[in-house]
CSV table of C-alpha atoms and ligand atoms in Angstrom, one decimal:
chain,number,residue,atom,x,y,z
A,1,MET,CA,0.0,0.0,0.0
A,2,ASN,CA,1.1,3.6,-0.7
A,3,PRO,CA,-0.9,6.8,-1.0
A,4,TRP,CA,-1.5,6.3,-4.7
A,5,GLU,CA,-2.0,2.6,-5.0
A,6,MET,CA,-3.8,-0.1,-3.2
A,7,SER,CA,-3.3,-3.6,-4.1
A,8,GLY,CA,-5.6,-6.2,-2.6
A,9,GLU,CA,-7.7,-5.3,0.4
A,10,ILE,CA,-6.8,-4.8,4.1
A,11,LYS,CA,-8.5,-7.1,6.5
A,12,GLU,CA,-9.3,-6.2,10.1
A,13,GLN,CA,-6.7,-8.5,11.5
A,14,ASP,CA,-4.0,-6.9,9.3
A,15,TYR,CA,-4.1,-3.5,11.0
A,16,PRO,CA,-2.0,-4.2,14.1
A,17,LYS,CA,0.6,-5.7,11.9
A,18,LEU,CA,0.6,-2.7,9.6
A,19,ILE,CA,0.9,-0.3,12.5
A,20,LYS,CA,3.9,-2.3,13.9
A,21,GLU,CA,5.5,-2.2,10.5
A,22,PHE,CA,4.9,1.6,10.2
A,23,GLY,CA,6.1,2.3,13.7
A,24,ALA,CA,3.0,4.0,14.9
A,25,LYS,CA,1.2,3.2,18.2
A,26,ILE,CA,-2.2,1.7,18.9
A,27,ILE,CA,-4.5,4.1,20.8
A,28,ASP,CA,-5.0,2.2,24.0
A,29,ASP,CA,-7.6,2.7,26.8
A,30,LYS,CA,-5.1,4.7,28.8
A,31,LEU,CA,-4.7,7.2,26.0
A,32,LEU,CA,-8.5,7.3,25.4
A,33,ASN,CA,-9.0,8.2,29.1
A,34,GLU,CA,-6.4,10.9,28.8
A,35,LEU,CA,-8.2,12.3,25.8
A,36,LYS,CA,-11.5,12.1,27.5
A,37,LYS,CA,-10.3,14.4,30.2
A,38,PHE,CA,-10.3,17.1,27.6
A,39,THR,CA,-13.2,16.1,25.4
A,40,GLY,CA,-15.6,14.9,28.1
A,41,GLU,CA,-16.8,12.1,25.8
A,42,LEU,CA,-15.4,9.9,23.2
A,43,HIS,CA,-16.4,10.1,19.5
A,44,PRO,CA,-17.8,6.8,18.2
A,45,PHE,CA,-14.9,6.7,15.7
A,46,LEU,CA,-12.7,6.3,18.7
A,47,THR,CA,-14.8,3.8,20.6
A,48,THR,CA,-15.3,1.7,17.5
A,49,LYS,CA,-11.5,2.0,16.7
A,50,LEU,CA,-12.0,3.4,13.3
A,51,PHE,CA,-9.4,5.9,14.4
A,52,PHE,CA,-7.1,3.4,16.0
A,53,ALA,CA,-3.5,4.5,15.9
A,54,HIS,CA,-1.4,7.5,16.6
A,55,ARG,CA,2.0,9.2,16.7
A,56,ASP,CA,2.7,11.4,19.6
A,57,LEU,CA,-0.9,12.2,20.4
A,58,ASP,CA,0.1,11.8,24.1
A,59,THR,CA,2.7,14.6,23.7
A,60,VAL,CA,0.1,16.9,22.2
A,61,LEU,CA,-2.2,16.3,25.1
A,62,ASP,CA,0.6,16.7,27.7
A,63,ASP,CA,1.6,20.0,26.2
A,64,TYR,CA,-2.0,21.1,25.9
A,65,SER,CA,-2.6,20.4,29.6
A,66,LYS,CA,0.3,22.8,30.3
A,67,GLY,CA,-1.4,25.5,28.3
A,68,LYS,CA,0.5,25.1,25.1
A,69,GLU,CA,-1.5,25.4,21.9
A,70,PHE,CA,-1.7,23.1,18.9
A,71,TYR,CA,-3.5,23.1,15.6
A,72,LEU,CA,-5.2,20.6,13.4
A,73,TYR,CA,-4.4,19.8,9.7
A,74,THR,CA,-6.0,17.4,7.3
A,75,GLY,CA,-6.8,17.4,3.6
A,76,ARG,CA,-8.4,16.0,0.5
A,77,GLY,CA,-7.2,15.1,-3.0
A,78,PRO,CA,-10.1,16.5,-5.2
A,79,SER,CA,-10.2,13.6,-7.7
A,80,GLY,CA,-13.9,13.4,-8.0
A,81,LYS,CA,-17.2,13.9,-6.2
A,82,MET,CA,-17.4,13.0,-2.6
A,83,HIS,CA,-19.1,10.0,-0.9
A,84,LEU,CA,-19.9,9.4,2.7
A,85,GLY,CA,-16.6,7.5,3.3
A,86,HIS,CA,-14.7,10.6,2.2
A,87,LEU,CA,-16.5,12.7,4.7
A,88,LEU,CA,-16.0,10.5,7.8
A,89,PRO,CA,-12.5,11.8,8.6
A,90,PHE,CA,-13.7,15.4,8.3
A,91,ILE,CA,-16.6,14.6,10.7
A,92,PHE,CA,-14.0,13.4,13.2
A,93,THR,CA,-11.7,16.4,12.6
A,94,LYS,CA,-14.6,18.7,13.2
A,95,TRP,CA,-15.3,17.0,16.5
A,96,LEU,CA,-11.6,17.5,17.5
A,97,GLN,CA,-11.8,21.1,16.5
A,98,ASP,CA,-15.0,21.7,18.5
A,99,LYS,CA,-13.6,20.0,21.6
A,100,PHE,CA,-10.2,21.8,21.6
A,101,ASP,CA,-11.3,25.1,19.9
A,102,VAL,CA,-8.1,25.2,17.7
A,103,ASP,CA,-7.2,26.3,14.2
A,104,LEU,CA,-7.6,23.8,11.4
A,105,LEU,CA,-5.8,23.8,8.0
A,106,ILE,CA,-7.5,21.8,5.2
A,107,GLN,CA,-5.3,21.2,2.2
A,108,MET,CA,-6.8,20.6,-1.2
A,109,THR,CA,-4.1,18.8,-3.2
A,110,ASP,CA,-5.2,19.7,-6.8
A,111,ASP,CA,-1.6,19.5,-7.9
A,112,GLU,CA,-1.3,15.9,-6.5
A,113,LYS,CA,-4.4,14.7,-8.4
A,114,TYR,CA,-3.1,16.2,-11.6
A,115,LEU,CA,0.2,14.4,-11.1
A,116,VAL,CA,-1.0,11.0,-10.1
A,117,ARG,CA,-4.3,10.6,-12.0
A,118,ASP,CA,-5.4,11.0,-15.5
A,119,ILE,CA,-7.8,13.9,-14.9
A,120,PRO,CA,-7.8,17.2,-16.8
A,121,MET,CA,-6.9,20.2,-14.8
A,122,GLU,CA,-10.2,21.9,-15.4
A,123,GLU,CA,-12.1,18.9,-14.0
A,124,ILE,CA,-9.9,18.9,-10.9
A,125,ARG,CA,-10.5,22.7,-10.4
A,126,LYS,CA,-14.3,22.0,-10.6
A,127,ASN,CA,-14.0,19.1,-8.1
A,128,THR,CA,-11.9,21.2,-5.8
A,129,HIS,CA,-14.6,23.9,-5.6
A,130,GLU,CA,-17.4,21.3,-5.1
A,131,ASN,CA,-15.4,19.3,-2.5
A,132,ILE,CA,-14.6,22.3,-0.5
A,133,LEU,CA,-18.3,23.2,-0.2
A,134,ASP,CA,-19.1,19.6,0.7
A,135,ILE,CA,-16.5,19.6,3.5
A,136,LEU,CA,-17.5,23.0,4.8
A,137,SER,CA,-21.1,22.1,5.0
A,138,LEU,CA,-20.2,20.0,8.0
A,139,GLY,CA,-20.3,23.3,9.8
A,140,PHE,CA,-16.6,24.1,10.6
A,141,LYS,CA,-15.9,27.3,12.6
A,142,LYS,CA,-15.3,30.1,10.1
A,143,GLU,CA,-12.7,32.0,12.1
A,144,LYS,CA,-10.6,28.9,12.8
A,145,THR,CA,-10.9,27.0,9.5
A,146,HIS,CA,-8.5,27.7,6.7
A,147,VAL,CA,-8.7,26.0,3.4
A,148,ILE,CA,-5.5,25.8,1.4
A,149,ILE,CA,-5.7,25.1,-2.3
A,150,ASP,CA,-2.2,24.1,-3.4
A,151,SER,CA,-2.4,25.8,-6.8
A,152,GLU,CA,-3.7,29.0,-5.4
A,153,GLN,CA,-1.4,29.2,-2.4
A,154,SER,CA,1.6,28.2,-4.4
A,155,LYS,CA,3.8,31.0,-3.3
A,156,ILE,CA,3.8,30.3,0.4
A,157,LEU,CA,3.6,26.6,-0.1
A,158,TYR,CA,6.5,26.5,-2.6
A,159,ASN,CA,8.8,28.6,-0.6
A,160,ASN,CA,8.4,26.2,2.3
A,161,ALA,CA,8.2,23.0,0.2
A,162,ILE,CA,11.7,23.6,-1.2
A,163,LEU,CA,13.1,23.7,2.4
A,164,PHE,CA,11.6,20.2,2.7
A,165,ALA,CA,12.5,19.0,-0.8
A,166,LYS,CA,16.2,19.9,-0.2
A,167,ARG,CA,16.3,17.3,2.6
A,168,LEU,CA,14.5,14.5,0.7
A,169,THR,CA,16.5,12.5,-1.8
A,170,ALA,CA,15.1,10.9,-4.9
A,171,SER,CA,16.3,7.5,-3.6
A,172,THR,CA,14.3,7.9,-0.4
A,173,ALA,CA,11.1,8.9,-2.2
A,174,LYS,CA,11.6,6.1,-4.6
A,175,ALA,CA,12.0,3.5,-1.8
A,176,VAL,CA,9.2,4.8,0.3
A,177,PHE,CA,6.6,5.1,-2.4
A,178,GLY,CA,7.8,2.4,-4.7
A,179,LEU,CA,8.4,4.9,-7.5
A,180,LYS,CA,10.2,4.0,-10.7
A,181,ASP,CA,12.5,6.0,-13.0
A,182,SER,CA,9.6,6.2,-15.4
A,183,ASP,CA,7.4,8.0,-12.9
A,184,ASN,CA,7.0,11.7,-13.4
A,185,VAL,CA,9.2,13.9,-11.3
A,186,GLY,CA,6.2,15.7,-9.8
A,187,LYS,CA,5.5,12.5,-7.7
A,188,TYR,CA,9.0,12.7,-6.3
A,189,PHE,CA,8.4,16.2,-5.2
A,190,PHE,CA,4.8,16.0,-4.0
A,191,THR,CA,5.4,14.9,-0.4
A,192,SER,CA,7.2,18.3,0.0
A,193,MET,CA,3.8,20.0,-0.7
A,194,GLN,CA,1.8,17.8,1.6
A,195,ALA,CA,4.3,18.3,4.4
A,196,VAL,CA,4.1,22.1,4.4
A,197,PRO,CA,0.8,22.6,6.3
A,198,ALA,CA,2.3,20.5,9.1
A,199,PHE,CA,4.8,23.3,9.9
A,200,LEU,CA,3.2,26.3,8.2
A,201,LEU,CA,1.8,28.0,11.3
A,202,SER,CA,5.1,27.6,13.1
A,203,ALA,CA,6.8,29.1,10.1
A,204,ILE,CA,4.5,32.0,9.8
A,205,LYS,CA,4.3,32.8,13.5
A,206,GLY,CA,8.1,32.2,14.1
A,207,ARG,CA,7.6,29.9,17.0
A,208,ASN,CA,7.0,26.2,17.3
A,209,ILE,CA,3.4,25.0,17.5
A,210,ARG,CA,2.4,21.4,17.5
A,211,CYS,CA,0.4,20.0,14.7
A,212,LEU,CA,-2.0,17.1,15.0
A,213,ILE,CA,-3.0,15.4,11.7
A,214,PRO,CA,-6.0,13.1,11.4
A,215,TYR,CA,-5.5,10.9,8.4
A,216,GLY,CA,-6.2,7.5,6.8
A,217,ILE,CA,-3.4,4.9,7.1
A,218,ASP,CA,-2.8,5.2,3.3
A,219,GLN,CA,-1.3,8.7,3.9
A,220,ASP,CA,1.2,7.4,6.5
A,221,ASP,CA,4.3,7.4,4.2
A,222,HIS,CA,4.0,11.2,3.6
A,223,PHE,CA,3.9,11.9,7.3
A,224,LYS,CA,6.6,9.5,8.3
A,225,LEU,CA,8.9,11.4,6.0
A,226,ALA,CA,7.7,14.6,7.5
A,227,ARG,CA,8.5,13.3,10.9
A,228,ASP,CA,12.1,12.7,9.7
A,229,ILE,CA,12.6,16.0,8.0
A,230,LEU,CA,10.7,18.6,10.1
A,231,PRO,CA,13.2,18.4,13.0
A,232,LYS,CA,16.0,19.2,10.6
A,233,LEU,CA,14.2,22.4,9.7
A,234,GLY,CA,13.8,23.2,13.4
A,235,TYR,CA,10.2,22.2,13.8
A,236,TYR,CA,8.3,19.7,15.9
A,237,LYS,CA,7.6,16.3,14.4
A,238,PRO,CA,3.9,16.3,13.4
A,239,SER,CA,1.6,14.2,15.5
A,240,ALA,CA,-0.9,11.9,14.0
A,241,ILE,CA,-4.2,10.3,14.7
A,242,ILE,CA,-4.7,7.5,12.2
A,243,SER,CA,-7.8,5.8,10.8
A,244,LYS,CA,-8.4,2.5,9.1
A,245,LEU,CA,-9.6,2.7,5.5
A,246,MET,CA,-13.2,3.9,5.6
A,247,PRO,CA,-15.9,1.1,5.5
A,248,SER,CA,-17.5,0.4,2.2
A,249,LEU,CA,-21.1,-0.3,1.6
A,250,GLN,CA,-20.3,-3.8,0.6
A,251,GLY,CA,-18.2,-4.5,3.6
A,252,SER,CA,-14.8,-5.2,2.2
A,253,GLY,CA,-12.3,-3.0,0.6
A,254,LYS,CA,-12.8,0.8,0.8
A,255,MET,CA,-15.6,2.9,-0.6
A,256,SER,CA,-14.6,3.5,-4.2
A,257,SER,CA,-15.7,6.3,-6.4
A,258,SER,CA,-15.4,4.3,-9.5
A,259,ASP,CA,-18.2,1.8,-8.6
A,260,PRO,CA,-21.3,3.9,-8.0
A,261,ASN,CA,-22.9,1.1,-6.0
A,262,SER,CA,-20.1,0.7,-3.6
A,263,SER,CA,-20.7,4.2,-2.1
A,264,ILE,CA,-23.4,6.6,-1.0
A,265,PHE,CA,-22.6,9.9,-2.7
A,266,LEU,CA,-23.5,13.2,-1.0
A,267,ASP,CA,-25.8,14.0,-3.8
A,268,ASP,CA,-27.7,10.7,-3.8
A,269,ASN,CA,-31.4,11.4,-3.3
A,270,GLU,CA,-33.5,9.7,-0.6
A,271,GLU,CA,-34.7,7.0,-2.8
A,272,THR,CA,-31.2,6.1,-4.0
A,273,VAL,CA,-29.9,6.0,-0.5
A,274,ARG,CA,-32.7,3.6,0.5
A,275,ARG,CA,-32.1,1.4,-2.5
A,276,LYS,CA,-28.3,1.2,-2.0
A,277,ILE,CA,-28.7,0.4,1.7
A,278,ASN,CA,-31.3,-2.2,1.0
A,279,LYS,CA,-29.5,-3.8,-1.9
A,280,TYR,CA,-25.8,-3.5,-1.2
A,281,ALA,CA,-25.2,-2.7,2.5
A,282,PHE,CA,-23.1,-5.5,4.0
A,283,SER,CA,-25.2,-7.1,6.7
A,284,GLY,CA,-24.3,-8.5,10.0
A,285,GLY,CA,-27.7,-10.2,10.2
A,286,ARG,CA,-28.6,-13.8,9.7
A,287,ASP,CA,-29.8,-15.5,6.5
A,288,THR,CA,-33.4,-16.1,7.5
A,289,LYS,CA,-35.8,-14.3,9.7
A,290,GLU,CA,-36.1,-17.3,12.0
A,291,GLU,CA,-32.3,-17.5,12.5
A,292,GLN,CA,-32.1,-13.8,13.2
A,293,ARG,CA,-34.8,-14.0,15.8
A,294,LYS,CA,-33.1,-16.9,17.5
A,295,LEU,CA,-29.4,-15.9,17.2
A,296,GLY,CA,-29.4,-12.2,16.7
A,297,ALA,CA,-27.2,-10.1,14.4
A,298,ASN,CA,-23.6,-8.9,14.6
A,299,PRO,CA,-24.1,-5.1,14.6
A,300,ASP,CA,-20.4,-4.3,14.7
A,301,ILE,CA,-19.8,-5.6,11.1
A,302,ASP,CA,-23.1,-4.3,9.8
A,303,PHE,CA,-22.8,-1.3,7.5
A,304,ALA,CA,-26.3,-0.1,8.1
A,305,PHE,CA,-25.8,-0.2,11.9
A,306,ASN,CA,-22.4,1.5,11.7
A,307,MET,CA,-23.6,4.4,9.6
A,308,TYR,CA,-26.5,4.7,12.0
A,309,ARG,CA,-24.1,4.8,15.0
A,310,PHE,CA,-21.9,7.4,13.3
A,311,LEU,CA,-24.7,9.7,12.3
A,312,GLU,CA,-27.3,9.4,15.1
A,313,PRO,CA,-26.4,12.1,17.7
A,314,ASP,CA,-28.5,10.5,20.5
A,315,GLN,CA,-26.3,7.9,22.1
A,316,THR,CA,-29.1,6.3,24.2
A,317,LYS,CA,-31.0,5.6,20.9
A,318,VAL,CA,-27.9,4.0,19.4
A,319,ASP,CA,-27.4,1.8,22.5
A,320,LYS,CA,-31.0,0.7,22.3
A,321,VAL,CA,-30.8,-0.2,18.6
A,322,TYR,CA,-27.6,-2.1,19.2
A,323,SER,CA,-29.1,-4.4,21.8
A,324,GLU,CA,-32.4,-4.8,19.9
A,325,TYR,CA,-30.5,-5.8,16.7
A,326,LYS,CA,-27.9,-8.0,18.5
A,327,SER,CA,-30.6,-9.8,20.4
A,328,GLY,CA,-32.6,-10.6,17.3
A,329,ARG,CA,-35.6,-8.5,18.3
A,330,MET,CA,-34.8,-6.2,15.4
A,331,LEU,CA,-34.4,-7.6,11.9
A,332,SER,CA,-32.0,-6.4,9.2
A,333,GLY,CA,-34.8,-4.8,7.2
A,334,GLU,CA,-35.7,-2.6,10.1
A,335,MET,CA,-32.1,-1.8,10.8
A,336,LYS,CA,-31.6,-0.8,7.1
A,337,ALA,CA,-34.7,1.5,7.2
A,338,LEU,CA,-33.4,3.2,10.4
A,339,SER,CA,-30.0,3.6,8.8
A,340,ALA,CA,-31.3,5.0,5.5
A,341,ASP,CA,-33.4,7.5,7.5
A,342,ALA,CA,-30.3,8.6,9.5
A,343,ILE,CA,-28.2,9.0,6.4
A,344,ASN,CA,-31.0,11.0,4.6
A,345,ALA,CA,-31.5,13.3,7.6
A,346,PHE,CA,-27.7,13.9,7.7
A,347,LEU,CA,-27.5,14.5,3.9
A,348,SER,CA,-30.4,16.9,3.9
A,349,LYS,CA,-28.8,18.9,6.7
A,350,LEU,CA,-25.6,19.0,4.8
A,351,ARG,CA,-27.4,20.3,1.7
A,352,SER,CA,-29.1,23.1,3.4
A,353,ARG,CA,-25.9,24.2,5.1
A,354,ARG,CA,-24.1,23.9,1.7
A,355,GLU,CA,-26.7,26.3,0.2
A,356,SER,CA,-26.2,28.8,3.1
A,357,ILE,CA,-22.4,29.0,2.8
A,358,LYS,CA,-22.2,28.9,-1.0
A,359,ASP,CA,-21.5,32.6,-1.3
A,360,ASP,CA,-19.3,32.7,1.7
A,361,VAL,CA,-16.6,30.2,0.8
A,362,ASP,CA,-14.0,33.0,0.4
A,363,SER,CA,-14.0,33.7,4.1
A,364,TYR,CA,-12.8,30.2,4.8
A,365,MET,CA,-9.8,30.5,2.5
A,366,PHE,CA,-6.3,30.5,4.0
A,367,ASP,CA,-4.9,34.0,4.5
A,368,VAL,CA,-1.4,34.5,5.9
A,369,ASP,CA,-2.3,37.8,7.4
A,370,ARG,CA,-4.7,36.2,9.8
A,371,PHE,CA,-1.8,34.5,11.5
A,372,LYS,CA,0.6,37.4,11.8
B,401,LIG,N1,-3.1,13.2,-0.2
B,401,LIG,C1,-4.4,13.3,0.4
B,401,LIG,C2,-5.4,12.6,-0.6
B,401,LIG,O1,-5.1,12.2,-1.6
B,401,LIG,C3,-4.9,14.6,0.7
B,401,LIG,C4,-4.2,15.3,1.8
B,401,LIG,C5,-3.4,16.3,1.9
B,401,LIG,C6,-4.3,14.9,3.2
B,401,LIG,N2,-3.0,16.6,3.1
B,401,LIG,C7,-3.5,15.8,4.0
B,401,LIG,C8,-5.1,13.8,3.9
B,401,LIG,C9,-3.4,15.7,5.4
B,401,LIG,C10,-4.9,13.7,5.3
B,401,LIG,C11,-4.1,14.6,6.0
B,401,LIG,O2,-6.6,12.4,-0.3
């Protein structure tokens, strides 16, 4: 696995091995309790271990408890339209931002998608704009959320990226990402762009500020390199909170944009959502109604239940559904109906927020002067 290529699929039991290989740490109960001291509650992505690993999250919390600030950074490669799976990491990032009330940088890597995919620049530009609206419709705080579009912030990004690039050799990039001589040189350079937001606020403010990056495990190579190189530039190693690949409708592999039935898109209408959930959602239920009544379902692997659990704000409701479904009192059909309702309610809220911020996107764009 590398950021640009996935061969095969990752199974649940592979994750601990991967993490060991990568040198990150599992988020254990002790760290969860530490985090809970600041957040008051734990997001379902933490309790379900969707976000399951970290690098130096403990250091961020330690420093924070001593009154030292940090900021959040995450991003998206605007390769196409967004589905629910794409949005999940942003839901989690927003939760962190709300709990800690910190600045957040969101990088849109239009340059990356041009370099690594076969998509015309105009199409990427259009996706970038649409994706930003999708992300912002989650309701991020305006004063503290700063969207960086690589091609539009090229001056400040480039001037910092070259500091990074000077310390990254082609042979390292080649080894880390499995690049070949026939790969374009842009790919060799790109990590230098993705690393910049991890030290950008420190660079602008002229003092070291910790950066915590929520990301999917497929992005780990970039940030491992950043952890090697940032100290050489005089900055902190970036900290990370790492997720598994987002669950797909069909239960295995990740949600993919190329197969329309493997994902729920943000612009799917209510009927389509219901149909996809009914027809394709991987079920933890039994084959027959009788068996289900007798043996109950396995909610933890059930796509419909998991989406319900992620999107339903009322935890007591979620707990009740969990035990109803697990015991067999609730059938898969009912579970799917509940889930589709929750998804539709969520999407409809998203759409109305999207409408209301449509003309205000500019005020979320990164502006150096706000940090000086
Ligand atoms: N490379 C990521 C992608 O293809 C986008 C990205 C940029 C990102 N910066 C990030 C993702 C920081 C997570 C964290 O989607």
